[in-house]
PDB file of C-alpha atoms in Angstrom:
ATOM      1  CA  MET A   1     -10.270  -6.601 -11.735  1.00  0.00           C
ATOM      2  CA  GLN A   2     -10.544  -5.701  -8.787  1.00  0.00           C
ATOM      3  CA  THR A   3      -7.430  -3.455  -5.851  1.00  0.00           C
ATOM      4  CA  PHE A   4      -7.603  -3.280  -3.026  1.00  0.00           C
ATOM      5  CA  PHE A   5      -5.605  -0.220  -0.812  1.00  0.00           C
ATOM      6  CA  ILE A   6      -4.801  -1.478   2.200  1.00  0.00           C
ATOM      7  CA  THR A   7      -3.227   1.886   4.308  1.00  0.00           C
ATOM      8  CA  PRO A   8      -2.529   3.144   7.543  1.00  0.00           C
ATOM      9  CA  THR A   9      -4.060   5.218  10.239  1.00  0.00           C
ATOM     10  CA  ARG A  10      -0.814   5.401  12.204  1.00  0.00           C
ATOM     11  CA  ARG A  11       2.237   4.026  12.428  1.00  0.00           C
ATOM     12  CA  GLU A  12       2.807   0.266  13.737  1.00  0.00           C
ATOM     13  CA  VAL A  13      -0.621  -1.029  13.746  1.00  0.00           C
ATOM     14  CA  GLY A  14       0.179  -4.561  12.060  1.00  0.00           C
ATOM     15  CA  LEU A  15      -0.223  -3.074   7.861  1.00  0.00           C
ATOM     16  CA  THR A  16       2.615  -6.170   6.713  1.00  0.00           C
ATOM     17  CA  SER A  17       0.341  -8.575   8.710  1.00  0.00           C
ATOM     18  CA  VAL A  18      -2.967  -7.621   7.611  1.00  0.00           C
ATOM     19  CA  ALA A  19      -2.428  -6.534   3.800  1.00  0.00           C
ATOM     20  CA  LEU A  20      -0.346 -10.070   3.663  1.00  0.00           C
ATOM     21  CA  GLY A  21      -3.171 -11.731   5.593  1.00  0.00           C
ATOM     22  CA  VAL A  22      -5.763 -10.454   3.341  1.00  0.00           C
ATOM     23  CA  VAL A  23      -3.829 -12.351   0.210  1.00  0.00           C
ATOM     24  CA  ARG A  24      -3.749 -15.594   2.072  1.00  0.00           C
ATOM     25  CA  SER A  25      -7.619 -15.331   2.364  1.00  0.00           C
ATOM     26  CA  LEU A  26      -8.363 -14.595  -0.688  1.00  0.00           C
ATOM     27  CA  GLN A  27      -5.178 -17.371  -2.049  1.00  0.00           C
ATOM     28  CA  ARG A  28      -7.431 -19.759   0.447  1.00  0.00           C
ATOM     29  CA  LEU A  29     -10.780 -18.899  -1.603  1.00  0.00           C
ATOM     30  CA  GLY A  30      -8.604 -19.964  -5.339  1.00  0.00           C
ATOM     31  CA  ILE A  31      -8.286 -16.556  -5.949  1.00  0.00           C
ATOM     32  CA  LYS A  32      -5.034 -15.798  -8.370  1.00  0.00           C
ATOM     33  CA  VAL A  33      -4.108 -12.823  -6.324  1.00  0.00           C
ATOM     34  CA  GLY A  34      -1.051 -10.203  -6.939  1.00  0.00           C
ATOM     35  CA  PHE A  35       0.295  -7.785  -4.488  1.00  0.00           C
ATOM     36  CA  VAL A  36       2.879  -5.372  -4.133  1.00  0.00           C
ATOM     37  CA  LYS A  37       4.332  -2.775  -2.424  1.00  0.00           C
ATOM     38  CA  PRO A  38       5.121  -0.829  -4.540  1.00  0.00           C
ATOM     39  CA  VAL A  39       7.932   1.912  -2.005  1.00  0.00           C
ATOM     40  CA  ALA A  40      10.222   0.274   0.315  1.00  0.00           C
ATOM     41  CA  GLN A  41      10.656   1.983   3.261  1.00  0.00           C
ATOM     42  CA  ASP A  42      13.202   0.012   5.107  1.00  0.00           C
ATOM     43  CA  GLU A  43      16.741  -0.100   4.853  1.00  0.00           C
ATOM     44  CA  THR A  44      17.113  -2.522   2.660  1.00  0.00           C
ATOM     45  CA  GLY A  45      15.187  -1.192  -0.291  1.00  0.00           C
ATOM     46  CA  THR A  46      13.754  -4.365  -1.244  1.00  0.00           C
ATOM     47  CA  GLY A  47      11.038  -4.893   2.117  1.00  0.00           C
ATOM     48  CA  ARG A  48       9.707  -7.247   4.410  1.00  0.00           C
ATOM     49  CA  SER A  49       6.170  -7.149   2.694  1.00  0.00           C
ATOM     50  CA  THR A  50       8.297  -8.334  -0.853  1.00  0.00           C
ATOM     51  CA  LEU A  51       9.988 -10.782   1.064  1.00  0.00           C
ATOM     52  CA  PHE A  52       6.886 -12.017   3.111  1.00  0.00           C
ATOM     53  CA  ALA A  53       4.573 -11.969  -0.186  1.00  0.00           C
ATOM     54  CA  ARG A  54       7.508 -13.953  -2.285  1.00  0.00           C
ATOM     55  CA  ASP A  55       8.746 -16.844   0.720  1.00  0.00           C
ATOM     56  CA  ILE A  56       5.069 -17.128   1.973  1.00  0.00           C
ATOM     57  CA  CYS A  57       2.693 -16.582   0.095  1.00  0.00           C
ATOM     58  CA  GLN A  58       4.582 -17.531  -3.146  1.00  0.00           C
ATOM     59  CA  ILE A  59       3.943 -14.162  -4.802  1.00  0.00           C
ATOM     60  CA  GLU A  60       6.218 -13.506  -7.331  1.00  0.00           C
ATOM     61  CA  SER A  61       5.934  -9.571  -5.575  1.00  0.00           C
ATOM     62  CA  PRO A  62       8.221  -6.938  -7.863  1.00  0.00           C
ATOM     63  CA  GLN A  63      10.830  -4.684  -6.568  1.00  0.00           C
ATOM     64  CA  PRO A  64       9.295  -1.970  -4.585  1.00  0.00           C
ATOM     65  CA  LEU A  65      10.784   1.595  -4.896  1.00  0.00           C
ATOM     66  CA  PRO A  66      13.292   2.895  -2.248  1.00  0.00           C
ATOM     67  CA  MET A  67      11.993   5.351  -0.209  1.00  0.00           C
ATOM     68  CA  SER A  68      15.499   7.585  -0.749  1.00  0.00           C
ATOM     69  CA  GLU A  69      14.941   7.268  -4.844  1.00  0.00           C
ATOM     70  CA  VAL A  70      10.777   8.248  -4.212  1.00  0.00           C
ATOM     71  CA  VAL A  71      11.774  11.546  -1.704  1.00  0.00           C
ATOM     72  CA  PRO A  72      13.975  13.377  -3.531  1.00  0.00           C
ATOM     73  CA  ARG A  73      11.254  13.140  -6.876  1.00  0.00           C
ATOM     74  CA  VAL A  74       8.337  14.641  -5.156  1.00  0.00           C
ATOM     75  CA  ALA A  75      10.749  16.997  -4.017  1.00  0.00           C
ATOM     76  CA  GLY A  76      11.975  18.209  -7.459  1.00  0.00           C
ATOM     77  CA  GLY A  77       8.110  17.707  -8.414  1.00  0.00           C
ATOM     78  CA  GLN A  78       8.329  14.113 -10.746  1.00  0.00           C
ATOM     79  CA  VAL A  79       5.116  13.100  -8.649  1.00  0.00           C
ATOM     80  CA  ASP A  80       3.554  12.144 -12.361  1.00  0.00           C
ATOM     81  CA  GLU A  81       6.892  10.330 -13.323  1.00  0.00           C
ATOM     82  CA  LEU A  82       6.789   9.121 -10.196  1.00  0.00           C
ATOM     83  CA  LEU A  83       2.975   7.076  -9.705  1.00  0.00           C
ATOM     84  CA  GLU A  84       3.605   6.144 -13.875  1.00  0.00           C
ATOM     85  CA  ASP A  85       6.209   4.454 -12.353  1.00  0.00           C
ATOM     86  CA  ILE A  86       4.268   3.016  -9.592  1.00  0.00           C
ATOM     87  CA  LEU A  87       1.339   2.315 -11.299  1.00  0.00           C
ATOM     88  CA  SER A  88       3.516  -0.323 -14.040  1.00  0.00           C
ATOM     89  CA  LEU A  89       4.819  -1.821 -10.760  1.00  0.00           C
ATOM     90  CA  CYS A  90       1.282  -2.496  -9.377  1.00  0.00           C
ATOM     91  CA  MET A  91       0.316  -4.167 -12.769  1.00  0.00           C
ATOM     92  CA  GLY A  92       3.490  -6.506 -12.771  1.00  0.00           C
ATOM     93  CA  ALA A  93       2.403  -7.724  -9.864  1.00  0.00           C
ATOM     94  CA  ALA A  94      -1.613  -7.876 -11.267  1.00  0.00           C
ATOM     95  CA  LYS A  95      -0.652 -10.090 -14.053  1.00  0.00           C
ATOM     96  CA  ASP A  96      -3.307 -12.720 -14.145  1.00  0.00           C
ATOM     97  CA  ALA A  97      -4.397 -11.877 -11.182  1.00  0.00           C
ATOM     98  CA  ASP A  98      -7.597 -11.584 -10.535  1.00  0.00           C
ATOM     99  CA  VAL A  99      -7.004  -9.634  -7.228  1.00  0.00           C
ATOM    100  CA  LEU A 100      -4.306  -7.135  -6.613  1.00  0.00           C
ATOM    101  CA  VAL A 101      -3.440  -6.071  -2.328  1.00  0.00           C
ATOM    102  CA  VAL A 102      -1.052  -3.106  -2.560  1.00  0.00           C
ATOM    103  CA  GLU A 103       0.444  -2.299   0.770  1.00  0.00           C
ATOM    104  CA  GLY A 104       0.935   1.426   1.352  1.00  0.00           C
ATOM    105  CA  LEU A 105       2.909   3.834   2.793  1.00  0.00           C
ATOM    106  CA  HIS A 106       4.015   3.438   6.967  1.00  0.00           C
ATOM    107  CA  VAL A 107       2.741   7.065   8.509  1.00  0.00           C
ATOM    108  CA  ASP A 108       6.636   8.729   8.018  1.00  0.00           C
ATOM    109  CA  PRO A 109       7.118  12.028  10.067  1.00  0.00           C
ATOM    110  CA  ALA A 110      10.339  11.892   9.336  1.00  0.00           C
ATOM    111  CA  HIS A 111       8.588  12.045   4.612  1.00  0.00           C
ATOM    112  CA  SER A 112       5.706  14.086   5.188  1.00  0.00           C
ATOM    113  CA  ILE A 113       5.064  13.250   1.694  1.00  0.00           C
ATOM    114  CA  THR A 114       3.854   9.501   2.644  1.00  0.00           C
ATOM    115  CA  SER A 115       0.329  10.431   3.688  1.00  0.00           C
ATOM    116  CA  ARG A 116      -0.350  11.842  -0.077  1.00  0.00           C
ATOM    117  CA  LEU A 117       1.523   9.504  -1.598  1.00  0.00           C
ATOM    118  CA  ASN A 118      -0.837   6.638  -0.133  1.00  0.00           C
ATOM    119  CA  LEU A 119      -3.911   8.810  -1.286  1.00  0.00           C
ATOM    120  CA  ASP A 120      -2.797   9.557  -5.001  1.00  0.00           C
ATOM    121  CA  ILE A 121      -1.796   5.752  -5.410  1.00  0.00           C
ATOM    122  CA  ALA A 122      -5.258   4.691  -4.689  1.00  0.00           C
ATOM    123  CA  ARG A 123      -6.532   7.163  -6.041  1.00  0.00           C
ATOM    124  CA  SER A 124      -4.308   6.497  -9.909  1.00  0.00           C
ATOM    125  CA  LEU A 125      -4.987   2.770  -9.046  1.00  0.00           C
ATOM    126  CA  GLN A 126      -9.090   3.149  -8.653  1.00  0.00           C
ATOM    127  CA  ALA A 127      -8.412   0.787  -5.526  1.00  0.00           C
ATOM    128  CA  GLU A 128     -11.025   0.020  -2.367  1.00  0.00           C
ATOM    129  CA  VAL A 129      -9.324   1.122   0.467  1.00  0.00           C
ATOM    130  CA  VAL A 130      -8.897  -0.798   3.537  1.00  0.00           C
ATOM    131  CA  VAL A 131      -8.025   0.694   6.574  1.00  0.00           C
ATOM    132  CA  VAL A 132      -5.949  -0.210   9.032  1.00  0.00           C
ATOM    133  CA  ALA A 133      -5.653   1.007  13.104  1.00  0.00           C
ATOM    134  CA  ASP A 134      -4.488   0.224  16.241  1.00  0.00           C
ATOM    135  CA  ALA A 135      -7.828  -0.954  18.701  1.00  0.00           C
ATOM    136  CA  SER A 136      -5.371  -0.665  21.501  1.00  0.00           C
ATOM    137  CA  VAL A 137      -5.350   3.092  20.488  1.00  0.00           C
ATOM    138  CA  GLU A 138      -7.791   5.160  23.161  1.00  0.00           C
ATOM    139  CA  ASP A 139      -9.817   7.414  20.047  1.00  0.00           C
ATOM    140  CA  ALA A 140      -8.879   4.393  16.846  1.00  0.00           C
ATOM    141  CA  ILE A 141     -12.067   4.405  16.337  1.00  0.00           C
ATOM    142  CA  GLY A 142     -11.626   8.569  14.753  1.00  0.00           C
ATOM    143  CA  GLU A 143      -8.233   8.177  13.759  1.00  0.00           C
ATOM    144  CA  ALA A 144     -10.159   5.388  11.347  1.00  0.00           C
ATOM    145  CA  ARG A 145     -13.032   8.003  10.535  1.00  0.00           C
ATOM    146  CA  VAL A 146     -10.572  10.298   9.661  1.00  0.00           C
ATOM    147  CA  THR A 147      -7.553   8.420   7.429  1.00  0.00           C
ATOM    148  CA  ALA A 148     -11.322   7.197   5.719  1.00  0.00           C
ATOM    149  CA  ARG A 149     -13.224  10.777   5.721  1.00  0.00           C
ATOM    150  CA  GLN A 150      -9.257  11.751   3.651  1.00  0.00           C
ATOM    151  CA  PHE A 151     -10.139   8.828   0.756  1.00  0.00           C
ATOM    152  CA  SER A 152     -13.674   8.987   0.102  1.00  0.00           C
ATOM    153  CA  ASN A 153     -12.610  12.927  -0.467  1.00  0.00           C
ATOM    154  CA  GLU A 154     -10.135  11.883  -3.034  1.00  0.00           C
ATOM    155  CA  GLY A 155     -13.204   9.457  -4.438  1.00  0.00           C
ATOM    156  CA  ARG A 156     -12.317   6.284  -3.424  1.00  0.00           C
ATOM    157  CA  ASN A 157     -14.181   3.934  -1.682  1.00  0.00           C
ATOM    158  CA  ILE A 158     -13.869   2.309   1.128  1.00  0.00           C
ATOM    159  CA  ALA A 159     -14.305  -1.630   1.643  1.00  0.00           C
TER     160      ALA A 159
END
């Protein structure tokens, strides 16, 4: 099974739109697609991405882990256990699918763990990485290169 990890270079790049756009494009090609946003970063704990995947793409996407649970686990040194839980979510989302699309976390200055967690999730899933940048930003190419290099240094291929 092919896994794509969709990751942003910064906030407000249209991460959810791109991730679900990839899902819809693959569905239109007749490919069975699974989708998961493993960590919800909004206050509801559900995540817009998960709701949109369920409503628009008709995918039974699993409930993400809330950020309020993830941060203390990382701070408490439980990263391996957290990654196991995230992998379980992803494998559940991948059931009966040919391709799994995983939406990464938005870069968040309030939670410095997001960048590292994105790297860890992509590595653990052995996913191909799709970098999403905002072309209207002055140094969008530079940002995309830095993000791609970070994932390449973790042994991930950039799709």
